[in-house]
mmCIF file of C-alpha atoms and ligand atoms in Angstrom:
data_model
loop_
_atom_site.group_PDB
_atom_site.id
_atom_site.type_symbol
_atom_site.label_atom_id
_atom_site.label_comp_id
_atom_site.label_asym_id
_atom_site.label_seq_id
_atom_site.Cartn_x
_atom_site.Cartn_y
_atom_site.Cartn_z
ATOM 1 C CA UNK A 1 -18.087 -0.172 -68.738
ATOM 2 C CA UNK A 2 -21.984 0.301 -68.245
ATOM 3 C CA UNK A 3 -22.910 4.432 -69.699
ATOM 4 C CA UNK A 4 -23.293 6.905 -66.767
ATOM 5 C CA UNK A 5 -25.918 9.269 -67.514
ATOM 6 C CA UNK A 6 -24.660 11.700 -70.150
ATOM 7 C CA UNK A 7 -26.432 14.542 -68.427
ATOM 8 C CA UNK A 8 -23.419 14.515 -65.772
ATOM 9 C CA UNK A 9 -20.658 14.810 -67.766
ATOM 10 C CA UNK A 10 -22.809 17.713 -70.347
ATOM 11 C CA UNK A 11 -20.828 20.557 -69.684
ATOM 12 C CA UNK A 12 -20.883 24.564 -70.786
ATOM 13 C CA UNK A 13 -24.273 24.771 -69.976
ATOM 14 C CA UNK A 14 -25.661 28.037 -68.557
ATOM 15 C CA UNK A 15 -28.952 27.264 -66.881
ATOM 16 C CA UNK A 16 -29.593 25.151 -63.789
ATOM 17 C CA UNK A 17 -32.588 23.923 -61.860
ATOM 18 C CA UNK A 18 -32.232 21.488 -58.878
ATOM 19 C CA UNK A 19 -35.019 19.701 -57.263
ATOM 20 C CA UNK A 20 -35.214 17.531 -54.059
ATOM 21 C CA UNK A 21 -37.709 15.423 -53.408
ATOM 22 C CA UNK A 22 -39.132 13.293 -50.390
ATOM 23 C CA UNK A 23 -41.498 10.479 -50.654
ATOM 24 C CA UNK A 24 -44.585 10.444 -48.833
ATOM 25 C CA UNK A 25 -45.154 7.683 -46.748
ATOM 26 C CA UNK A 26 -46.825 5.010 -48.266
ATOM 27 C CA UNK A 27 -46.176 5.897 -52.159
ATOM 28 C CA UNK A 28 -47.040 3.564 -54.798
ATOM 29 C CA UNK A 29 -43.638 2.624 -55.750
ATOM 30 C CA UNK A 30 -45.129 1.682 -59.139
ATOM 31 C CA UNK A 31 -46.214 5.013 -59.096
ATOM 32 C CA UNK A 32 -43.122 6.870 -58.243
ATOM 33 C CA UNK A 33 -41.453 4.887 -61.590
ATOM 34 C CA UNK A 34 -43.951 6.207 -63.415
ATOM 35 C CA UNK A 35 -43.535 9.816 -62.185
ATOM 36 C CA UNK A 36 -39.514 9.386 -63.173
ATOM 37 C CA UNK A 37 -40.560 7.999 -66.787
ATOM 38 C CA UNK A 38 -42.325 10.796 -67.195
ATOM 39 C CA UNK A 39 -39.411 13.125 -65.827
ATOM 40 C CA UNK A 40 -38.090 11.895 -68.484
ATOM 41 C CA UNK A 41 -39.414 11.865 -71.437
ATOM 42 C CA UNK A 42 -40.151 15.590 -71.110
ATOM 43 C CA UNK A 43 -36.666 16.033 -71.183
ATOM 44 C CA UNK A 44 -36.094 13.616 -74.003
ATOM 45 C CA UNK A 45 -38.122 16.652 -75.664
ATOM 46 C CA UNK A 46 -40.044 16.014 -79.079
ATOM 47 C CA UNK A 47 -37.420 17.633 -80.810
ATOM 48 C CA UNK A 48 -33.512 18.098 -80.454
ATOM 49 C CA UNK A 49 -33.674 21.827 -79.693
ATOM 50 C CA UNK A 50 -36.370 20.803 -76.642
ATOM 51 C CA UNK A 51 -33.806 18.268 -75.426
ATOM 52 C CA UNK A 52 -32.633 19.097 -71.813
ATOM 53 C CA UNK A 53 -29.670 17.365 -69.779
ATOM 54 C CA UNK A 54 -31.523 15.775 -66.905
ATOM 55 C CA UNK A 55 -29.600 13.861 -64.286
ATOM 56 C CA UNK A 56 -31.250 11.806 -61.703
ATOM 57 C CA UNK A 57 -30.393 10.339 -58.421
ATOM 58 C CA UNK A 58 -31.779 8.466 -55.570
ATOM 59 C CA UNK A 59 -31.026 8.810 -51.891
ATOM 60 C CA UNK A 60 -29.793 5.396 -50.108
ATOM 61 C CA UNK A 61 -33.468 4.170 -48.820
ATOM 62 C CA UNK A 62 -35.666 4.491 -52.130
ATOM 63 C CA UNK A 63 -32.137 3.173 -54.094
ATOM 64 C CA UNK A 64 -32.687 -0.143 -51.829
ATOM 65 C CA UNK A 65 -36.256 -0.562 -52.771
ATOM 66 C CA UNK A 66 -36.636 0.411 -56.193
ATOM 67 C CA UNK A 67 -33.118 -1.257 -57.296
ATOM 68 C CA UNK A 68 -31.933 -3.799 -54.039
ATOM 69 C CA UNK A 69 -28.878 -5.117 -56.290
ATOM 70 C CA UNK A 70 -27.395 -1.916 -57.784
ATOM 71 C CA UNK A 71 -26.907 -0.416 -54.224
ATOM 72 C CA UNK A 72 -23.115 0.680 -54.712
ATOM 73 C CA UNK A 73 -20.761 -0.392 -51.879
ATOM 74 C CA UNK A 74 -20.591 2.514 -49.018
ATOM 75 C CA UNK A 75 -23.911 4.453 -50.044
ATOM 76 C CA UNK A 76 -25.038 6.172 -46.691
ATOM 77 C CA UNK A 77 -26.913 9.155 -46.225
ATOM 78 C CA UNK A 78 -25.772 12.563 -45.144
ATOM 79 C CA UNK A 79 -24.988 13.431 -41.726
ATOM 80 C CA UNK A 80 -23.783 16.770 -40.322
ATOM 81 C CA UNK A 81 -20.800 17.357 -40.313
ATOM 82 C CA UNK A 82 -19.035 19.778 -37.760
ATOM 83 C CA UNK A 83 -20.336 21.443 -34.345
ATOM 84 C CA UNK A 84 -20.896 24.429 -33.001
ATOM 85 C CA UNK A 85 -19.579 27.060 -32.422
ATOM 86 C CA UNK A 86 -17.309 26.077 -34.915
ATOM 87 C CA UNK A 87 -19.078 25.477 -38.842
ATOM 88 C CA UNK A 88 -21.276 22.973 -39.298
ATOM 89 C CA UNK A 89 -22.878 21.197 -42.769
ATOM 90 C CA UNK A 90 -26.232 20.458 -42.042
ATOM 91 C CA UNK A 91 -27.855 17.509 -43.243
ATOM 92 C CA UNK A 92 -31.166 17.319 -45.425
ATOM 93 C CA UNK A 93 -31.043 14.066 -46.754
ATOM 94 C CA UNK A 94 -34.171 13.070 -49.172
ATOM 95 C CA UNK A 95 -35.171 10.863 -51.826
ATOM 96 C CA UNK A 96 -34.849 11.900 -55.357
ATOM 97 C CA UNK A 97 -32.842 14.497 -56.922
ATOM 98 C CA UNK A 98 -33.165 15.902 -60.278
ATOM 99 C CA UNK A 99 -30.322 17.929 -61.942
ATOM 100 C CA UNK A 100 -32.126 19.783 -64.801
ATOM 101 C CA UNK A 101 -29.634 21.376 -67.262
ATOM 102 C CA UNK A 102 -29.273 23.108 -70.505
ATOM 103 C CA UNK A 103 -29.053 26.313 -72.848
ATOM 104 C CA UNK A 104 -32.766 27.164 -72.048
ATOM 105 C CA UNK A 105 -34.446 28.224 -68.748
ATOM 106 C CA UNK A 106 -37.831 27.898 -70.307
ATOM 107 C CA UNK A 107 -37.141 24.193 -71.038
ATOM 108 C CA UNK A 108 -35.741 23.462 -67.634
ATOM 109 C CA UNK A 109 -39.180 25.217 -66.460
ATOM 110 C CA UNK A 110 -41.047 22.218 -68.539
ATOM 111 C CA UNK A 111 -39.397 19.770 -67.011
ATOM 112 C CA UNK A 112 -39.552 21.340 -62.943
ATOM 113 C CA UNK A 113 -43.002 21.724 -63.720
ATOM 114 C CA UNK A 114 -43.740 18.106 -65.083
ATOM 115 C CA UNK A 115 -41.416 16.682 -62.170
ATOM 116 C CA UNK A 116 -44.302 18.825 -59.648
ATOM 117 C CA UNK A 117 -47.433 17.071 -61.525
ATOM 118 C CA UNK A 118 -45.819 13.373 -62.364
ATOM 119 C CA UNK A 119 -45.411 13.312 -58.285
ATOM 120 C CA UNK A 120 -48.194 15.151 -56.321
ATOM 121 C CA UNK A 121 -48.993 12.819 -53.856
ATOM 122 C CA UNK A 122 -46.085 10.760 -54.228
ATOM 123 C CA UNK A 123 -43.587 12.918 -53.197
ATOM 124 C CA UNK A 124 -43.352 16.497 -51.628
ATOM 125 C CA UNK A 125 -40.891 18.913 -53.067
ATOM 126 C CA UNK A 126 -38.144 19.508 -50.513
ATOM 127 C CA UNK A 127 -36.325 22.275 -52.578
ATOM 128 C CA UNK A 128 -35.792 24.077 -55.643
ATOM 129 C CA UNK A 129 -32.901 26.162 -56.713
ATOM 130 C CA UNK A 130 -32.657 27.860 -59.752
ATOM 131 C CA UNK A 131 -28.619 28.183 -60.511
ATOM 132 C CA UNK A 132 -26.836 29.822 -63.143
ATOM 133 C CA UNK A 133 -23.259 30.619 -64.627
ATOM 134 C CA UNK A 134 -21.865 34.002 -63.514
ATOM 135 C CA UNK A 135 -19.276 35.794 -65.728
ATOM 136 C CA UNK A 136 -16.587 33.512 -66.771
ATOM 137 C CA UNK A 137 -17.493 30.620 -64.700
ATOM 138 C CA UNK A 138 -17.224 32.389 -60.967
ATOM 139 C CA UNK A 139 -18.099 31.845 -57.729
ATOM 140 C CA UNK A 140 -20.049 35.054 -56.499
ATOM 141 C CA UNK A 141 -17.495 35.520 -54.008
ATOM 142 C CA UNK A 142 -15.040 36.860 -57.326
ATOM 143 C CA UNK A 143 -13.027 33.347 -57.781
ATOM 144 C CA UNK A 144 -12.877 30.802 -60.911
ATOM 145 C CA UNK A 145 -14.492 27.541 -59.769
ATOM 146 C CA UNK A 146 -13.727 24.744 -61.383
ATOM 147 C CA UNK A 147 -9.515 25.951 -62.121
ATOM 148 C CA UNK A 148 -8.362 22.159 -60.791
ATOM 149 C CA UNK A 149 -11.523 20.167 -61.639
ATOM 150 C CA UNK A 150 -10.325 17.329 -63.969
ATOM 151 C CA UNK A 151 -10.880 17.762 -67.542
ATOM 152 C CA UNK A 152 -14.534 15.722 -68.748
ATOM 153 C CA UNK A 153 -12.558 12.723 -70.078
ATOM 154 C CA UNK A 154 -11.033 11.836 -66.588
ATOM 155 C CA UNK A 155 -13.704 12.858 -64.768
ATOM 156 C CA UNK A 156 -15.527 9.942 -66.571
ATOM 157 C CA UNK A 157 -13.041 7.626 -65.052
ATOM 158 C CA UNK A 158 -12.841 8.555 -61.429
ATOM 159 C CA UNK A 159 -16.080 9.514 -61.240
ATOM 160 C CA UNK A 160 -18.350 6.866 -62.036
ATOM 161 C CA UNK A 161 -18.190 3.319 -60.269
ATOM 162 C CA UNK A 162 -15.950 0.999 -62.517
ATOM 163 C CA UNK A 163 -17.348 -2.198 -61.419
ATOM 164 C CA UNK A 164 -19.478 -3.952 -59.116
ATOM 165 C CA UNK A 165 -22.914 -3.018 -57.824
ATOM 166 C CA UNK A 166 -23.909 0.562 -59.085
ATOM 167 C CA UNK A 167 -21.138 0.425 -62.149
ATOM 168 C CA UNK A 168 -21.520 2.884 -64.590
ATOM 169 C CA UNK A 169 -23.192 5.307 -61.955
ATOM 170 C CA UNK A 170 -21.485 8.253 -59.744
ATOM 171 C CA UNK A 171 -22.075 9.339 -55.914
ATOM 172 C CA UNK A 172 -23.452 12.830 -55.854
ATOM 173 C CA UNK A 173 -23.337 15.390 -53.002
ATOM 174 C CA UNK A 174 -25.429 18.346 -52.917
ATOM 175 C CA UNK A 175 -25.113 21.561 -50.419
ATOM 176 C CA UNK A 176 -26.705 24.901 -51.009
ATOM 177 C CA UNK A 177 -24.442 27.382 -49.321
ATOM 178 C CA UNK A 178 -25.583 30.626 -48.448
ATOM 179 C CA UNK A 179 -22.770 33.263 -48.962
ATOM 180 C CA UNK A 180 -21.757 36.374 -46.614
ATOM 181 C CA UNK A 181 -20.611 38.696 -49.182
ATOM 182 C CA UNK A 182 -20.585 41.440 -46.924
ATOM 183 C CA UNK A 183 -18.363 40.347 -44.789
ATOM 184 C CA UNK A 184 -15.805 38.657 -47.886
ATOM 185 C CA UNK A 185 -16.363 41.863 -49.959
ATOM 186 C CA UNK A 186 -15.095 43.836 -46.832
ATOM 187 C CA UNK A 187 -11.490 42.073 -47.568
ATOM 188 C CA UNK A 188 -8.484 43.177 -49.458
ATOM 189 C CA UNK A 189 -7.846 40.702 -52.304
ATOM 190 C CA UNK A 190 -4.411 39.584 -50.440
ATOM 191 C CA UNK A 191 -6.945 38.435 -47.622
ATOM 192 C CA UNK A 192 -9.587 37.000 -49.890
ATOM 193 C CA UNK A 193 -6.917 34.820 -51.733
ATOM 194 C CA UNK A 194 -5.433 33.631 -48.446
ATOM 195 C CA UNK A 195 -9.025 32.274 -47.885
ATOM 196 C CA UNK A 196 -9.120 30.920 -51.145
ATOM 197 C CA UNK A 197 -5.622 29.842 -51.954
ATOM 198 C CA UNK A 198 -5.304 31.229 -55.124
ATOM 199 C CA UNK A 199 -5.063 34.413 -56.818
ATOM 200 C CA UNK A 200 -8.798 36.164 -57.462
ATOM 201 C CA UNK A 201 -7.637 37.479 -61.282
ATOM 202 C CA UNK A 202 -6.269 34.305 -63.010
ATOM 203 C CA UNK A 203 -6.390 31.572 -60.264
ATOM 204 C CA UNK A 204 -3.071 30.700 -59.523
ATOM 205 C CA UNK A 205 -2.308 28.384 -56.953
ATOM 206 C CA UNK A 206 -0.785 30.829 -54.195
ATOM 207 C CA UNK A 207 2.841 29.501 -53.471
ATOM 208 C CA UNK A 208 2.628 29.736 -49.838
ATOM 209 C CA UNK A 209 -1.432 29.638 -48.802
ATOM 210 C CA UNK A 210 -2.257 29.096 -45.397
ATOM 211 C CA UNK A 211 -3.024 25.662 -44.017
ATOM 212 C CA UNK A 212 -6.626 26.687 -43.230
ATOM 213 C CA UNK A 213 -7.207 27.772 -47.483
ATOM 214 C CA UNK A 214 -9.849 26.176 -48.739
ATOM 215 C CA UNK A 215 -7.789 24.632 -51.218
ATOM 216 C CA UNK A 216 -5.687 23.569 -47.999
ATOM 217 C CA UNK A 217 -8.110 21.662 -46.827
ATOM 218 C CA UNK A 218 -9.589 19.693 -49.498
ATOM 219 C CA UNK A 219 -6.131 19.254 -51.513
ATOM 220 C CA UNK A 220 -5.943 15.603 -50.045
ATOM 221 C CA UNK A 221 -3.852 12.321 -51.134
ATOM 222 C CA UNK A 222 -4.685 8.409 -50.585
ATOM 223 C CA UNK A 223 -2.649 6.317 -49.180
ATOM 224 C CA UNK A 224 -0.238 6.169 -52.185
ATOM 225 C CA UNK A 225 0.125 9.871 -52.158
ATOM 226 C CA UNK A 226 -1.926 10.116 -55.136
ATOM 227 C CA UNK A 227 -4.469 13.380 -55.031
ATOM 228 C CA UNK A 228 -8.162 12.129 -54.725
ATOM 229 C CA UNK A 229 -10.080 14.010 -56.790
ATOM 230 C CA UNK A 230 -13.451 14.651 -57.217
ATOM 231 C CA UNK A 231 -16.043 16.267 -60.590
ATOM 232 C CA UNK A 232 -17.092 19.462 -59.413
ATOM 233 C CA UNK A 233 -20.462 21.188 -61.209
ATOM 234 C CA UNK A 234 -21.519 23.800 -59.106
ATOM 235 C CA UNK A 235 -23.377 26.871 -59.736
ATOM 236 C CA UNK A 236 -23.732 30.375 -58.366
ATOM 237 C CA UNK A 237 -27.690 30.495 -57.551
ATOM 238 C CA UNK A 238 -29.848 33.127 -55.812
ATOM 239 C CA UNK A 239 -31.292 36.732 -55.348
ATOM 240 C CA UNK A 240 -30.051 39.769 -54.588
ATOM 241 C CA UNK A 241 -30.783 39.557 -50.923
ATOM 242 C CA UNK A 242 -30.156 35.340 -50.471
ATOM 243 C CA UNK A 243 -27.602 34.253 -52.801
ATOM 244 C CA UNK A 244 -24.353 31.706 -53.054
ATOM 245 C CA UNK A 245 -22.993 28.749 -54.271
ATOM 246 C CA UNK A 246 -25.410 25.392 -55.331
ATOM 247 C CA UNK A 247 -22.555 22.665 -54.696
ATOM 248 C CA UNK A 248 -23.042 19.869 -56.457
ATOM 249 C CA UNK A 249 -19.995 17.063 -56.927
ATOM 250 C CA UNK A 250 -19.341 13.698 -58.643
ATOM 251 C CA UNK A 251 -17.205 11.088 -57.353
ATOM 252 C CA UNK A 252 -17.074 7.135 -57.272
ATOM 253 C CA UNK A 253 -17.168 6.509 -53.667
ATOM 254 C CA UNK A 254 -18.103 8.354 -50.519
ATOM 255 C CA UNK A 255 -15.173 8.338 -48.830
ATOM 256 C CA UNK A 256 -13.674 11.785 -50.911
ATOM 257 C CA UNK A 257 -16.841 13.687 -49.647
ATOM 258 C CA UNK A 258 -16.331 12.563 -46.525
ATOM 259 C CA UNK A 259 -12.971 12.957 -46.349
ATOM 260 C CA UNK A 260 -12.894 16.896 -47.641
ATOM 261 C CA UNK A 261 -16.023 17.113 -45.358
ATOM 262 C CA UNK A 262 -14.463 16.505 -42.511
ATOM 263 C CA UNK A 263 -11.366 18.775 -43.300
ATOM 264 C CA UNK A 264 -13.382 21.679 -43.982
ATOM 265 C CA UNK A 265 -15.967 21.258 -40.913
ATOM 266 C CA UNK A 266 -13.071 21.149 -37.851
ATOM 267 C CA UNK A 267 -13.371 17.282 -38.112
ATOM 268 C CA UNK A 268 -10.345 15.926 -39.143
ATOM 269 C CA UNK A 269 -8.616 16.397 -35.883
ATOM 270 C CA UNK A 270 -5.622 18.772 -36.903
ATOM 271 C CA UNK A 271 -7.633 21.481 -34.682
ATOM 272 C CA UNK A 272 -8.313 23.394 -38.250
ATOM 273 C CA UNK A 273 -11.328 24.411 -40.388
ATOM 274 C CA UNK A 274 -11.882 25.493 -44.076
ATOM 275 C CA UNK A 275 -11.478 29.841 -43.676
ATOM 276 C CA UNK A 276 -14.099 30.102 -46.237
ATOM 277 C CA UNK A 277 -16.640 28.852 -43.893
ATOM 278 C CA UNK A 278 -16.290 31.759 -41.838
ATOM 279 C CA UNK A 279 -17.945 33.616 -45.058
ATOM 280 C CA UNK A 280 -20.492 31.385 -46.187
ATOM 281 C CA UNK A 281 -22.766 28.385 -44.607
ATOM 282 C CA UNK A 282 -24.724 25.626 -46.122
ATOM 283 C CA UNK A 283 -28.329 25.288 -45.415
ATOM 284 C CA UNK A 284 -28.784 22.087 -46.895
ATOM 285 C CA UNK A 285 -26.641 18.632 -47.408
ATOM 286 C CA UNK A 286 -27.430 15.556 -49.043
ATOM 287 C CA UNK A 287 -25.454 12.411 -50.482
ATOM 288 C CA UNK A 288 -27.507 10.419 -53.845
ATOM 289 C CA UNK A 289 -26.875 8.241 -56.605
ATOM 290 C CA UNK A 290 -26.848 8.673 -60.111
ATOM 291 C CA UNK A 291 -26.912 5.125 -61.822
ATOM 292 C CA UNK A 292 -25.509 4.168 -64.574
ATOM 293 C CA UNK A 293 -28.022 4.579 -68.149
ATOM 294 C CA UNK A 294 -28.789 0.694 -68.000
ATOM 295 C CA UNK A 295 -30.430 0.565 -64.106
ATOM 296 C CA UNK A 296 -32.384 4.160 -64.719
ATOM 297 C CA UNK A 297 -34.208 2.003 -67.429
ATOM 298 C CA UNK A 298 -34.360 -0.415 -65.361
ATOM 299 C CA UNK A 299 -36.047 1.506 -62.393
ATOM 300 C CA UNK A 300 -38.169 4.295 -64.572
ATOM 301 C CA UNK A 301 -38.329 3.198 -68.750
ATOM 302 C CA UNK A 302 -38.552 5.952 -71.198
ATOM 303 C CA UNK A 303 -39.019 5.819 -74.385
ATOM 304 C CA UNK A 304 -36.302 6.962 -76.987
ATOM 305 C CA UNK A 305 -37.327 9.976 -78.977
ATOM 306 C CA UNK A 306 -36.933 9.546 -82.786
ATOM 307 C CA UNK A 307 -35.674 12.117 -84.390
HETATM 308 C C1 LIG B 401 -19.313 27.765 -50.843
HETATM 309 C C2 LIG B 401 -18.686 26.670 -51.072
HETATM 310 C C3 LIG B 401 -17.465 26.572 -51.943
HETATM 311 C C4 LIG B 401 -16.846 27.519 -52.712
HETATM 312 C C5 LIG B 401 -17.219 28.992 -52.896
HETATM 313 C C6 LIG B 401 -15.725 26.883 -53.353
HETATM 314 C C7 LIG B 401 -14.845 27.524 -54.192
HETATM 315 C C8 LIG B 401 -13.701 26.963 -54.711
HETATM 316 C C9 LIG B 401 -12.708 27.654 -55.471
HETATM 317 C C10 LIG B 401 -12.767 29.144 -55.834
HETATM 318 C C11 LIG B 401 -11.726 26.772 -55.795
HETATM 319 C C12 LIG B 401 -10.423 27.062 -56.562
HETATM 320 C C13 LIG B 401 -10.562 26.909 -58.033
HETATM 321 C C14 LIG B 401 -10.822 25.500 -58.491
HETATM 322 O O1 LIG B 401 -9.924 24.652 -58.542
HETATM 323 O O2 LIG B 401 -11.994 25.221 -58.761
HETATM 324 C C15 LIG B 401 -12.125 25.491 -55.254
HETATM 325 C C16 LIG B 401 -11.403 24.311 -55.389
HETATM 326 C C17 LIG B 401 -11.808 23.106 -54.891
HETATM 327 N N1 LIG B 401 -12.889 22.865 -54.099
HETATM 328 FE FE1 LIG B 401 -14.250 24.213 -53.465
HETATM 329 N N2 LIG B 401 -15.687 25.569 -52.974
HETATM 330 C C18 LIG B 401 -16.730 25.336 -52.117
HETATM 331 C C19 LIG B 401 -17.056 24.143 -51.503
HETATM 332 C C20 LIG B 401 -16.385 22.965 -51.667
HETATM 333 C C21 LIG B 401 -16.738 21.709 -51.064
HETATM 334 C C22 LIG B 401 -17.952 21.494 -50.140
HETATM 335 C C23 LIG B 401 -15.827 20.777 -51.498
HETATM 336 C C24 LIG B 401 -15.721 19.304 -51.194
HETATM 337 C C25 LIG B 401 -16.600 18.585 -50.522
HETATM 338 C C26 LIG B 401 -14.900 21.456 -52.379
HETATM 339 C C27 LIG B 401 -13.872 20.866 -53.055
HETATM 340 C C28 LIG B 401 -12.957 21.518 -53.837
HETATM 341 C C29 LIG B 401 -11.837 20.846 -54.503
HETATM 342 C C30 LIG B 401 -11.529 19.358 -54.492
HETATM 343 C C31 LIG B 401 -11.120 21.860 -55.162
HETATM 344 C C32 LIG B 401 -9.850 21.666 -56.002
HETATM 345 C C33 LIG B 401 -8.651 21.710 -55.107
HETATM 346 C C34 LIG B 401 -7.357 21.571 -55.893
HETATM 347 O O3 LIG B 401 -6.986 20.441 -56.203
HETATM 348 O O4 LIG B 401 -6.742 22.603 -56.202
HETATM 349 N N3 LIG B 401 -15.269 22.783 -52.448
HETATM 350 N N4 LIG B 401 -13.317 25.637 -54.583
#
């Protein structure tokens, strides 16, 4: 199978940075390749200690120009999900993402910074979120994230596209939610873990959680009654006054997102939504892809470092 980009499937690393870009219109597509190279090689590094785990994707329009025949099957943008006055998930839908990753926030400073020169005038820098792990690998709301993710050997099966257009790459979805601490912080733990679905302490699955727990509502099976799972690599980001959870999944198709999406948002027509929404809210949404190793060189080159 083509090599996904190693960067997704780095784990145990402590320091985030996410960056959204849009293109402006008219950009040199040339150009905009040469900006990614660039990307790149500073996180190559010059050395192995200045290495940093970058991961890039492209939304659904730039994908069809810069690589028309490794579009993956079912690649759409984001679209809200949701109305009010129930919860909604906004969509922000842009061009390029970068998923900058490693041991060292100064590095992933480099490489932000390089990303902001290689593009001026190319593209305009949607958003930036600086994300990091928070005491053994929790959500600020108090909960382990990532208890039923699927261990990095799997996840490099059902998350990257096995064959076909776009193989060796992975769908991404992004949302920055914006959490209400307040108002979860005002709960007794039997109340927070009905909202979760599992216990705050150690995680355990709760054996009877209500059908609006978030793990309700995104605990979902295909037709075969097999669970569809998806790679899960979010981060707690923020300040002390703004602060949440940077969302950020893998999967090989759309249709999970969607699917879970539509559960959580009040849109799957069962009259229900995900409880945690009623304590947090994302201010951003947007679907990309991460090709596989062999179309990134194909799109933006870099050279390999020699160590
Ligand atoms: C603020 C937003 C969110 C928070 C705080 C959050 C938190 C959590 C927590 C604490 C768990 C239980 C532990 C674990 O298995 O990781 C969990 C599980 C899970 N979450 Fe979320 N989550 C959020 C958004 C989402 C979204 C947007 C999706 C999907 C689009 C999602 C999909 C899942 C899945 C698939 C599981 C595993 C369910 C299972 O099989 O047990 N989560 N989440």
């Amino acid at each position: 199978m083509p090599q996904p980009q190693p960067a997704v499937f780095a784990e145990g690393t402590p320091s985030h940075w996410f960056l959204h870009y849009r293109l402006v219109d008219g950009a040199d597509l040339d150009a905009v390749r040469g900006a990614v190279s660039a990307v790149r090689a500073e996180a190559a590094g010059t050395t192995p200690t200045d290495a940093v785990n970058l991961a890039v994707g492209f939304g659904p329009d730039l994908l069809a120009r810069l690589a028309p025949d490794d579009v993956p099957e079912g690649f759409h943008p984001f679209t809200a999900v949701g109305s009010e006055p129930g919860p909604v998930a906004v969509a922000t839908q842009e061009d390029l993402f970068f998923w900058v990753h490693g041991n060292r926030p100064d590095r992933n400073f480099d490489l932000a910074h390089t990303a902001r020169r290689a593009l001026d005038g190319r593209a305009t820098l949607a958003r930036e979120t600086v994300g990091w792990v928070w005491h053994d690998n929790r959500d600020l709301t108090g909960f382990i994230d990532g208890t039923a993710n699927p261990p990095v050997e799997e996840a490099r099966e059902l998350a990257v596209v096995a064959d076909g257009p776009g193989a060796g790459g992975s769908f991404v979805i992004t949302q920055r939610y914006v959490h209400d601490l307040d108002a979860f912080d005002a709960l007794d733990t039997e109340a927070q873990e009905a909202v979760i679905g599992r216990s705050r302490a150690d995680s355990v699955e709760l054996e009877d959680k209500p059908a609006d727990a978030h793990i309700s509502r995104v605990e979902i099976e295909d037709d075969d009654g097999e669970e569809i799972e998806i790679y899960r690599r979010s981060v707690p980001y923020g300040t002390s006054e703004e602060h949440g959870l940077y969302f950020l999944a893998f999967s090989d198709g759309l249709g999970a997102f969607d699917a879970m999406l539509a559960r959580m948002y009040g849109a799957s027509g069962d009259g229900l939504h995900d409880r945690l929404m009623d304590f947090t809210h994302p201010v951003s949404g947007a679907y990309y892809f991460a090709p596989g190793v062999e179309v990134l060189n194909r799109i933006a080159p870099t050279p390999d470092r020699e160590d």
